[in-house]
XYZ file of C-alpha atoms in Angstrom:
694
model
C 4.948 -19.033 18.885
C 2.226 -19.590 21.518
C 1.889 -15.848 22.096
C 1.466 -15.225 18.361
C -1.249 -17.894 18.177
C -3.136 -16.548 21.197
C -3.131 -13.028 19.737
C -5.671 -14.224 17.171
C -8.226 -14.811 19.911
C -7.320 -12.750 22.978
C -7.138 -9.029 23.557
C -3.976 -7.348 24.799
C -5.082 -6.921 28.404
C -6.037 -10.598 28.630
C -2.731 -11.647 27.089
C -0.728 -9.508 29.502
C -2.679 -10.836 32.498
C -2.185 -14.424 31.308
C 1.506 -13.794 30.665
C 2.022 -12.324 34.128
C 0.184 -15.268 35.693
C 2.351 -17.772 33.839
C 5.478 -15.867 34.830
C 4.498 -15.996 38.514
C 3.888 -19.764 38.229
C 7.249 -20.125 36.517
C 9.051 -18.337 39.337
C 7.343 -20.499 41.961
C 8.260 -23.687 40.119
C 11.847 -22.524 39.807
C 12.069 -21.941 43.528
C 10.665 -25.412 44.190
C 12.574 -27.188 41.422
C 15.757 -25.194 40.805
C 17.261 -27.920 38.656
C 14.361 -27.867 36.225
C 15.049 -25.927 33.037
C 11.920 -23.969 32.170
C 12.216 -22.244 28.788
C 11.117 -18.677 28.339
C 7.995 -17.933 26.321
C 8.568 -18.289 22.589
C 12.087 -19.725 23.133
C 11.217 -22.807 21.170
C 11.273 -20.725 18.029
C 14.784 -19.493 18.801
C 15.957 -23.074 19.306
C 15.316 -24.027 15.684
C 18.957 -24.415 14.829
C 18.118 -25.806 11.417
C 17.030 -22.399 10.131
C 19.832 -20.558 8.319
C 20.990 -17.332 9.883
C 20.026 -14.300 7.818
C 23.047 -12.176 6.962
C 21.846 -8.884 5.400
C 25.319 -8.088 4.079
C 25.357 -11.048 1.678
C 23.813 -10.434 -1.791
C 20.543 -12.289 -2.230
C 17.046 -11.699 -3.548
C 16.101 -8.335 -1.954
C 13.726 -8.507 0.988
C 12.197 -6.209 3.561
C 12.850 -7.027 7.192
C 12.545 -5.409 10.645
C 15.206 -4.274 13.103
C 14.995 -6.536 16.134
C 17.514 -5.167 18.616
C 18.373 -1.801 20.107
C 22.043 -2.439 19.291
C 21.238 -2.798 15.589
C 19.199 0.410 15.673
C 21.985 2.267 17.474
C 24.736 1.142 15.110
C 22.928 2.076 11.905
C 23.862 -1.344 10.529
C 20.714 -1.365 8.397
C 22.259 1.236 6.094
C 25.150 -1.145 5.371
C 22.779 -3.926 4.356
C 22.766 -5.201 0.776
C 18.967 -4.871 0.899
C 18.814 -1.227 1.996
C 18.900 0.455 -1.472
C 16.095 -1.784 -2.702
C 13.874 -0.838 0.252
C 13.689 2.860 -0.567
C 10.228 3.913 -1.678
C 10.191 5.517 -5.111
C 6.812 7.269 -5.084
C 6.616 10.577 -3.210
C 3.377 11.507 -1.484
C 1.191 12.695 -4.363
C -1.169 15.059 -2.546
C -2.107 17.249 -0.800
C 0.502 19.860 -1.669
C 3.536 20.365 0.589
C 3.767 20.499 3.550
C 1.190 17.686 3.203
C -1.165 18.557 6.091
C -3.812 16.093 7.191
C -7.348 17.303 6.430
C -9.253 19.133 9.152
C -11.948 16.478 9.551
C -12.355 13.016 11.082
C -9.676 10.777 9.533
C -9.309 7.071 8.975
C -6.083 5.305 9.963
C -5.602 1.669 8.917
C -3.111 -0.465 10.853
C -2.009 -3.556 8.926
C -1.149 -6.471 11.232
C -1.135 -9.882 9.583
C 0.653 -13.136 10.292
C 3.558 -11.420 12.013
C 4.293 -9.174 9.044
C 6.742 -9.554 6.146
C 4.886 -12.328 4.360
C 4.432 -12.120 0.566
C 5.090 -8.379 0.772
C 8.700 -8.889 1.930
C 9.860 -9.699 -1.613
C 10.863 -6.238 -2.812
C 11.102 -7.229 -6.501
C 7.864 -9.178 -6.223
C 6.813 -12.666 -5.223
C 5.068 -15.533 -6.985
C 1.763 -15.745 -5.071
C -1.153 -14.475 -7.200
C -3.407 -14.822 -4.142
C -1.226 -12.675 -1.863
C -2.936 -10.206 0.452
C -3.431 -6.768 -1.014
C -5.419 -3.609 -0.365
C -6.977 -1.605 -3.193
C -9.390 0.587 -1.193
C -6.935 3.446 -0.648
C -9.629 6.048 -1.276
C -11.127 5.208 2.122
C -8.076 6.018 4.291
C -5.766 8.868 5.280
C -2.962 7.003 7.087
C -1.606 3.450 6.731
C 0.492 1.849 9.489
C 2.615 -1.245 8.882
C 2.680 -3.175 12.154
C 4.515 -6.196 13.501
C 5.750 -7.264 16.923
C 9.410 -6.647 16.088
C 11.153 -3.740 17.798
C 11.392 -1.556 14.671
C 8.953 -2.392 11.888
C 10.044 -0.846 8.596
C 7.239 -0.765 5.996
C 8.077 -2.763 2.858
C 8.401 -0.210 0.039
C 5.542 -1.752 -1.917
C 3.066 -0.440 0.681
C 4.620 3.029 0.727
C 4.633 3.245 -3.073
C 0.988 2.205 -3.434
C -0.219 4.348 -0.523
C 1.695 7.466 -1.597
C 0.337 7.152 -5.127
C -3.156 7.506 -3.625
C -2.322 10.315 -1.188
C -2.084 8.105 1.915
C 0.679 8.571 4.507
C 2.612 5.531 5.742
C 3.992 4.920 9.234
C 6.326 2.276 10.613
C 6.033 0.927 14.160
C 8.300 1.089 17.195
C 7.122 -1.313 19.885
C 8.403 -2.667 23.197
C 6.496 -5.408 24.988
C 6.884 -8.210 27.547
C 9.952 -8.548 29.780
C 12.375 -8.130 26.880
C 10.661 -4.909 25.906
C 10.895 -3.569 29.424
C 14.647 -4.161 29.435
C 14.946 -2.472 26.030
C 12.906 0.500 27.243
C 15.100 0.914 30.300
C 18.187 1.065 28.109
C 16.586 3.372 25.550
C 15.439 5.768 28.283
C 18.531 5.465 30.456
C 19.420 9.118 29.904
C 17.984 12.082 28.083
C 20.808 11.796 25.552
C 20.048 8.139 24.845
C 16.362 8.959 24.339
C 17.272 11.664 21.830
C 19.800 9.433 20.054
C 17.311 6.624 19.402
C 14.664 9.130 18.330
C 17.109 10.453 15.747
C 17.894 6.941 14.517
C 14.199 6.297 13.892
C 13.763 9.618 12.106
C 16.795 8.910 9.904
C 15.348 5.547 8.876
C 11.990 7.047 7.891
C 13.607 9.849 5.909
C 16.032 7.491 4.120
C 13.387 4.901 3.219
C 10.753 7.474 2.252
C 7.904 6.771 4.656
C 6.112 9.329 6.798
C 6.634 8.618 10.488
C 6.005 6.267 13.368
C 3.438 4.632 15.586
C 5.012 4.443 19.067
C 3.722 1.601 21.266
C 5.489 1.339 24.629
C 3.480 -1.622 25.883
C 5.448 -2.167 29.096
C 5.440 -0.976 32.679
C 8.113 1.681 33.228
C 9.883 3.009 36.277
C 8.272 6.395 36.868
C 11.770 7.896 36.983
C 12.069 7.110 33.248
C 8.937 9.022 32.234
C 10.716 12.392 31.702
C 13.066 10.666 29.259
C 10.089 8.914 27.662
C 8.547 12.316 27.020
C 11.857 13.571 25.637
C 12.002 10.582 23.280
C 8.511 11.282 21.891
C 8.980 15.037 21.701
C 12.400 14.834 20.025
C 11.211 12.172 17.571
C 8.219 14.315 16.603
C 10.305 17.446 16.103
C 13.054 15.631 14.201
C 10.565 13.902 11.942
C 8.878 17.227 11.135
C 12.267 18.693 10.275
C 13.378 15.815 8.026
C 10.030 14.876 6.446
C 7.475 17.685 6.023
C 3.984 16.505 6.917
C 5.279 13.499 8.865
C 3.441 12.007 11.827
C 4.298 10.487 15.178
C 1.293 8.726 16.725
C 1.317 7.594 20.368
C -0.430 4.339 21.300
C -2.614 4.319 24.399
C -0.575 1.947 26.597
C 1.868 3.069 29.303
C 0.669 6.079 31.310
C 2.415 9.142 32.691
C 2.692 7.201 35.968
C 4.661 4.419 34.267
C 1.799 1.925 34.562
C 0.779 -0.314 31.683
C -2.831 0.781 31.975
C -4.827 1.160 28.759
C -7.131 4.134 29.227
C -9.434 3.438 26.246
C -9.934 7.184 25.919
C -7.962 10.406 26.151
C -7.338 11.196 29.824
C -4.931 13.142 31.991
C -2.827 9.950 32.200
C -2.038 9.697 28.459
C -2.635 13.281 27.329
C 0.945 14.403 28.144
C 2.141 12.096 25.338
C -0.666 13.286 23.044
C 0.404 16.895 23.646
C 3.932 16.298 22.286
C 3.015 14.071 19.328
C 0.762 14.287 16.286
C -1.998 12.098 17.654
C -3.025 9.154 19.810
C -4.224 5.690 18.794
C -6.746 4.798 21.510
C -6.870 1.164 22.640
C -9.836 -0.657 21.113
C -11.758 -1.725 24.280
C -13.534 1.621 24.692
C -17.152 2.201 25.679
C -19.811 3.994 23.674
C -19.372 7.421 25.281
C -15.545 7.366 25.201
C -15.151 8.999 21.748
C -17.251 11.950 22.904
C -15.342 12.218 26.188
C -12.044 12.059 24.305
C -13.135 14.846 21.964
C -13.904 17.051 24.961
C -10.435 16.466 26.416
C -8.695 17.004 23.046
C -10.425 20.323 22.353
C -9.408 21.742 18.962
C -7.214 18.655 18.370
C -10.105 16.192 18.434
C -9.304 14.931 14.926
C -5.891 13.799 16.238
C -7.672 11.248 18.454
C -7.900 7.894 16.634
C -10.332 5.507 18.330
C -9.125 1.931 17.814
C -11.257 -0.842 16.313
C -9.949 -4.416 16.285
C -11.369 -6.150 13.211
C -10.824 -9.540 14.877
C -13.345 -8.339 17.465
C -11.255 -8.984 20.592
C -13.282 -7.022 23.169
C -13.686 -4.209 20.686
C -16.724 -1.948 20.658
C -19.297 -3.171 18.133
C -17.652 -6.572 17.719
C -15.433 -5.805 14.706
C -15.538 -8.314 11.841
C -18.743 -7.818 9.806
C -20.015 -5.221 12.306
C -16.954 -2.977 12.223
C -19.254 -0.251 10.902
C -21.057 -0.105 14.270
C -17.976 1.389 15.917
C -17.248 3.592 12.901
C -20.735 5.104 13.092
C -20.280 6.027 16.759
C -16.828 7.498 16.152
C -17.946 9.594 13.205
C -21.026 10.795 15.036
C -18.796 12.036 17.879
C -16.526 13.811 15.372
C -13.181 12.167 16.147
C -10.950 9.946 14.005
C -10.849 6.152 13.700
C -8.031 3.588 13.646
C -8.903 0.217 12.107
C -6.590 -2.537 13.347
C -5.947 -5.732 11.327
C -8.270 -5.518 8.310
C -6.364 -8.586 7.077
C -8.876 -10.534 9.208
C -10.818 -11.066 5.986
C -7.797 -12.817 4.456
C -6.469 -14.638 7.519
C -9.822 -16.189 8.419
C -10.675 -17.041 4.809
C -14.039 -15.286 4.762
C -16.400 -16.759 2.132
C -16.980 -16.986 -0.721
C -13.453 -15.880 -1.712
C -10.971 -13.214 -0.650
C -11.654 -10.669 -3.386
C -15.421 -10.738 -2.905
C -15.178 -10.697 0.897
C -12.604 -7.883 0.772
C -14.848 -5.702 -1.392
C -17.855 -6.469 0.786
C -16.009 -5.615 4.038
C -14.595 -2.333 2.736
C -18.045 -1.447 1.428
C -19.173 -1.437 5.080
C -16.418 1.079 5.775
C -17.380 3.250 2.811
C -21.069 3.262 3.707
C -20.217 4.348 7.244
C -17.261 6.683 6.737
C -17.363 7.731 3.086
C -14.528 8.262 0.608
C -11.691 10.466 1.879
C -9.389 10.479 -1.171
C -10.187 11.412 -4.754
C -8.339 11.271 -8.043
C -7.475 12.441 -10.627
C -6.146 15.638 -9.092
C -3.167 16.319 -11.336
C -2.013 15.532 -14.853
C -0.893 13.251 -16.289
C -3.337 10.762 -14.809
C -2.942 7.121 -15.810
C -4.362 3.848 -14.605
C -4.308 0.299 -15.931
C -6.213 -0.948 -12.839
C -3.367 -3.211 -11.773
C -3.968 -4.427 -8.206
C -0.462 -5.794 -7.697
C -1.251 -9.505 -8.158
C -1.917 -11.674 -11.164
C -1.362 -14.675 -13.374
C 0.447 -12.854 -16.157
C 1.947 -9.457 -17.005
C 1.376 -7.423 -20.156
C 3.107 -4.385 -21.610
C 1.153 -2.283 -24.132
C -1.353 -5.077 -24.604
C 1.244 -7.781 -25.230
C 1.763 -10.526 -22.661
C 5.420 -10.708 -21.585
C 5.118 -13.478 -18.988
C 2.551 -16.044 -17.913
C 4.114 -16.550 -14.489
C 2.022 -15.941 -11.356
C 3.195 -12.920 -9.359
C 2.539 -10.376 -6.616
C 4.013 -6.914 -6.174
C 1.957 -4.137 -4.579
C 4.443 -1.546 -5.896
C 2.905 -2.175 -9.325
C -0.505 -0.923 -8.254
C -1.706 1.965 -10.379
C -4.525 4.264 -9.332
C -7.273 1.987 -8.085
C -10.777 2.352 -9.451
C -13.480 3.325 -6.961
C -15.799 0.499 -7.982
C -19.008 0.198 -6.008
C -19.630 -3.210 -4.430
C -23.000 -4.749 -5.305
C -24.274 -7.310 -2.828
C -26.331 -10.114 -4.372
C -26.553 -8.745 -7.929
C -29.664 -9.541 -9.925
C -29.369 -12.363 -12.482
C -28.063 -10.988 -15.745
C -27.143 -7.599 -14.329
C -23.884 -6.078 -15.523
C -21.152 -7.105 -13.083
C -18.071 -4.915 -12.747
C -14.907 -6.758 -11.743
C -11.141 -6.316 -11.849
C -9.848 -9.254 -13.879
C -7.357 -10.232 -16.569
C -6.258 -10.080 -19.428
C -4.475 -6.798 -18.913
C -3.314 -4.023 -21.193
C -0.483 -2.919 -18.897
C 0.512 -4.901 -15.819
C -1.943 -7.430 -14.488
C -5.492 -6.104 -14.405
C -8.456 -4.568 -16.199
C -12.056 -3.629 -15.445
C -14.414 -6.191 -16.939
C -18.106 -5.443 -17.573
C -20.067 -8.653 -18.022
C -23.796 -9.450 -18.081
C -26.805 -8.801 -20.266
C -27.961 -5.539 -21.794
C -30.961 -4.968 -23.970
C -30.679 -3.272 -27.355
C -30.016 0.478 -27.098
C -29.946 0.256 -23.295
C -27.271 1.911 -21.138
C -25.443 0.933 -17.996
C -23.326 3.450 -16.070
C -21.031 2.941 -13.096
C -18.448 4.933 -11.163
C -14.772 4.429 -11.973
C -13.049 7.450 -10.367
C -14.049 10.403 -8.185
C -11.789 13.332 -8.967
C -10.895 16.903 -8.108
C -9.088 18.009 -11.273
C -9.193 21.705 -12.196
C -8.784 22.169 -15.950
C -6.836 25.011 -17.508
C -6.993 26.588 -20.927
C -5.569 23.594 -22.778
C -8.014 20.888 -23.848
C -7.950 17.652 -21.871
C -6.684 14.680 -23.867
C -8.485 11.434 -23.013
C -7.213 8.048 -24.221
C -8.697 4.694 -23.270
C -8.260 1.104 -24.471
C -11.059 -1.417 -24.881
C -11.440 -5.066 -25.768
C -15.018 -6.236 -26.403
C -17.149 -8.968 -27.913
C -19.813 -8.603 -30.572
C -21.739 -5.344 -30.481
C -20.779 -4.514 -26.889
C -19.594 -0.896 -26.745
C -17.868 1.016 -23.956
C -17.538 4.755 -23.411
C -16.717 7.199 -20.634
C -18.808 9.960 -19.087
C -16.978 12.915 -17.535
C -18.795 14.895 -14.848
C -17.704 18.523 -14.522
C -18.552 21.192 -11.973
C -18.161 24.930 -12.427
C -17.031 26.755 -9.262
C -18.180 30.010 -10.863
C -21.895 29.212 -11.173
C -22.318 25.795 -9.506
C -23.315 24.357 -12.870
C -22.852 20.665 -13.596
C -21.993 19.404 -17.070
C -21.788 15.777 -18.172
C -19.895 14.924 -21.346
C -19.917 11.421 -22.769
C -17.079 10.094 -24.909
C -18.588 7.170 -26.806
C -17.722 5.345 -30.050
C -21.311 5.444 -31.266
C -23.890 8.075 -32.195
C -27.557 8.015 -31.147
C -30.211 10.584 -30.368
C -30.422 9.031 -26.907
C -26.865 10.175 -26.151
C -27.776 13.797 -26.820
C -30.810 13.545 -24.567
C -29.029 11.708 -21.769
C -25.847 13.836 -21.609
C -25.081 17.527 -22.048
C -22.653 16.783 -24.853
C -21.592 13.687 -26.778
C -18.169 13.266 -28.388
C -17.333 10.432 -30.762
C -13.643 9.655 -30.159
C -11.137 8.938 -32.868
C -9.784 5.445 -33.186
C -6.011 5.321 -32.843
C -4.460 3.464 -35.755
C -1.138 2.088 -34.640
C 0.378 -1.065 -36.027
C 1.937 -1.761 -32.649
C -1.402 -1.954 -30.796
C -1.966 -5.595 -29.932
C -4.789 -7.313 -31.886
C -8.076 -7.340 -29.997
C -7.469 -4.022 -28.275
C -9.012 -0.821 -29.614
C -7.642 2.539 -28.476
C -9.821 5.647 -28.516
C -8.681 9.259 -28.247
C -10.552 12.534 -27.854
C -10.128 16.071 -26.538
C -12.365 17.963 -24.141
C -12.177 21.730 -23.590
C -13.620 22.750 -20.201
C -11.506 25.692 -19.051
C -12.004 26.524 -15.360
C -14.149 23.438 -14.757
C -13.437 20.765 -12.142
C -13.583 17.125 -13.218
C -15.435 15.465 -10.357
C -16.233 11.980 -11.638
C -15.355 9.494 -14.366
C -17.922 6.824 -15.143
C -17.979 3.908 -17.546
C -20.899 3.760 -19.979
C -21.889 0.368 -21.382
C -24.113 0.178 -24.478
C -25.320 -2.353 -27.022
C -26.487 -1.615 -30.521
C -29.162 -3.737 -32.071
C -28.062 -7.349 -32.283
C -29.279 -10.891 -31.983
C -27.884 -11.481 -28.492
C -28.269 -9.630 -25.208
C -24.955 -10.823 -23.728
C -22.580 -7.975 -22.970
C -18.823 -8.191 -22.457
C -16.320 -5.346 -22.593
C -12.951 -4.799 -20.964
C -11.441 -1.417 -20.026
C -7.657 -1.818 -20.198
C -6.367 1.669 -19.402
C -7.250 5.346 -19.055
C -4.865 8.234 -19.737
C -5.675 11.894 -19.195
C -3.202 14.586 -20.063
C -2.738 18.056 -21.490
C -3.503 17.938 -25.196
C -0.046 19.187 -26.212
C 1.812 16.668 -24.056
C 4.025 14.155 -25.773
C 5.609 11.414 -23.726
C 9.347 11.973 -23.776
C 11.388 9.083 -22.434
C 15.148 9.661 -22.109
C 16.963 7.961 -25.011
C 19.043 4.869 -24.404
C 22.278 6.814 -24.794
C 21.410 9.062 -21.837
C 21.582 6.138 -19.411
C 24.564 4.454 -17.791
C 23.954 0.773 -16.996
C 26.482 -1.196 -14.935
C 26.729 -4.530 -13.158
C 28.374 -5.569 -9.914
C 28.561 -8.564 -7.570
C 28.659 -10.952 -10.541
C 28.795 -14.574 -9.398
C 28.895 -17.602 -11.687
C 27.627 -20.945 -10.497
C 28.946 -23.967 -12.369
C 27.332 -26.614 -10.179
C 24.779 -28.345 -12.348
C 23.352 -25.905 -14.929
C 25.414 -22.809 -15.681
C 23.859 -19.862 -13.795
C 24.714 -16.293 -12.908
C 23.718 -13.850 -10.167
C 24.412 -10.113 -10.345
C 23.176 -6.674 -9.365
C 22.299 -4.319 -12.233
C 22.388 -0.550 -11.625
C 21.371 2.305 -13.910
C 21.235 6.081 -13.760
C 20.965 9.072 -16.057
C 24.399 10.283 -17.075
C 23.541 13.925 -16.402
C 22.677 13.078 -12.792
C 19.038 14.096 -13.214
C 16.937 12.394 -10.535
C 13.687 14.242 -11.312
C 12.610 12.025 -14.222
C 9.068 10.873 -13.400
C 9.256 7.141 -13.979
C 6.665 4.697 -12.707
C 8.779 1.550 -12.912
C 11.432 -0.292 -14.897
C 10.807 -3.624 -16.620
C 13.926 -5.786 -16.775
C 14.571 -8.364 -19.516
C 17.455 -10.525 -20.665
C 18.315 -11.425 -24.239
C 20.518 -14.503 -24.485
C 22.722 -13.864 -27.490
C 22.894 -17.021 -29.497
C 19.207 -17.480 -28.735
C 16.333 -15.545 -30.343
C 14.253 -15.195 -27.185
C 13.922 -12.227 -24.825
C 12.998 -13.211 -21.278
C 11.103 -10.972 -18.864
C 12.908 -11.030 -15.498
C 10.852 -8.693 -13.344
C 10.104 -5.126 -12.377
C 12.096 -2.587 -10.389
C 10.803 0.489 -8.578
C 14.325 1.807 -7.933
C 17.350 2.084 -10.226
C 18.642 -1.380 -9.356
C 17.648 -5.000 -9.892
C 19.123 -8.211 -8.526
C 19.250 -11.228 -10.824
C 19.455 -14.478 -8.869
C 20.644 -17.771 -10.365
C 19.711 -17.042 -13.966
C 20.217 -20.268 -15.907
C 22.353 -19.815 -19.039
C 21.796 -22.474 -21.730
C 24.810 -23.943 -23.478
C 25.789 -22.119 -26.633
C 24.892 -18.667 -25.269
C 27.947 -16.416 -25.583
C 26.681 -13.294 -23.821
C 23.721 -11.876 -21.940
C 22.093 -8.560 -22.748
C 20.198 -7.133 -19.772
C 17.595 -4.620 -20.997
C 16.010 -1.969 -18.764
C 12.672 -0.802 -20.182
C 11.841 2.637 -18.795
C 8.135 3.236 -18.044
C 6.727 6.729 -17.556
C 3.969 7.827 -15.180
C 1.753 8.444 -18.225
C 1.722 4.712 -19.008
C 4.147 4.863 -21.929
C 7.114 2.514 -22.082
C 10.277 2.489 -24.134
C 10.573 0.076 -27.025
C 12.957 -2.734 -26.164
C 15.277 -2.020 -29.068
C 15.506 1.605 -27.867
C 16.023 0.805 -24.179
C 19.277 1.047 -22.192
C 21.129 -2.216 -21.645
C 24.220 -3.918 -20.279
C 26.045 -6.827 -21.923
C 27.784 -9.536 -19.941
C 30.031 -12.140 -21.525
C 29.338 -15.669 -20.366
C 32.188 -17.294 -18.496
C 32.850 -20.967 -19.198
């Protein structure tokens, strides 16, 4: 516990030096006072006998958790866990195309280390904290690492799902540290065969859970005789990962050297390069000097982009000071043409930066964007759908209708995140662009609020894309909720690779001469008339034919017609882009098989039931492109349908569902949701019925 607290303020080298000093004092005291029992560091946490022992084999609300011992890793016990099937990511890496190479340019790696890991994000089916930590700036990174100080850190699937959707690779962490870590390392590297065995176990975990590789941090002093086996471990892990997961990565952390010393080099040198040579890159310790990125690039040669210079956002002896000057280090790194590794961006959340998390988060990432620039863009493929859900909220909606008012968090629910530009200190009355609620689908929207003079326009970036259009027209659908005479349209920015010509087309539900002067072409969209569209929401649809053109940017266009008030308020609930002849085709209810297992009735107090629901297509097809499954229960004998939660995989665990008296059976409904934003009607969705036991 003390070590974890000190990590907030002290760098690694200082911590290790302090630890070694305390250990030497401890040994001296033991020799002087042999009868005195001196507990090991952090043992007080282990002595909390009141905490229940976690048994992963017992059915319970699914969670993500790390592997803490070498024995557990060796045995493969994780695969026998009740929680294992729920922890598989369901979103494959979206782009680039297989074999998913990293771009040949300086890259940005983000290493998430916060509060020991597995906080609100451990709840696989979602938690109840609407203020949980989240990241929505995926367009600024290439690689995301989930880090904790456990031996084997397995990324919760919510991070992998959200990152993959945006084209970002995800790595877990293997770390050994302190005296316990040295003993583990000695056992792991005891023989060449043992090194290869544990490498294979790690590769199997990544492949089974659907993430993209490992950060390897051997932060211990090693007997030099073990170094050949250490190299075999890294080399075999890298090769096995590449074989099992195309485009996977194994990144070495700058810690132990080829001499076996725990001696952070802070740059690429002959002492850590042997590990760099047999892996996909190196994460350089963050206490480097100004000329170290350039020196590292010279040593790396044509692999300079595989050198990731570390930056500690907490600012613990890091170049530039981290925190609100993180961009200082980024500027140096980019200027020297190597890659960057940002460590612990959760600093904004942990230290409660003012005025509030969302504002501080946007402001901090804006520093990164201004220094490094965007590295991801979307849309790239069709269909493209976003409801701007950031994975947290105070309610959930489906097709504009609120299905629950419970607070929640679930990063797996993140759709494509808008590339909204942060505005520091906006002028009074200026249009502010924020992600808020109410939502059309999920838990978010883009709200445009401020003042706008009559016949004036306001434009702002929503997405930066790289979508090549074919011969079929592009279908564009978007949903809006607005007040008064506030109008909202979209401008699509195209580029022709044939003649370098740029064309801007506006889709707007109004006609003015100004539109024709301001844009190359104006299209008035049709208004979708559907009795099932929730009151207050208006859905617009249009088609755009731009064969051979590349859609580079999508912008929102705010406009007011003549009115008595200058206040402007409009909400963008969703955007869908697809081929014009595409019709969403969800498998009918009869094509699904829904079953239940592990049913347990609890008769103590209120009648309640726990069970695991499973579903699959009867024909065995696993290629259906779903985005998620909403799970409901209808209590027969009662007229209500209750929203239970969301699943990213074909299983959901119901825990202690209270069954009112008089209810004879329970109908569990699985609402299938497609990647194009469509969802099955509840009365057409697959289901399972369970008779109530009394």
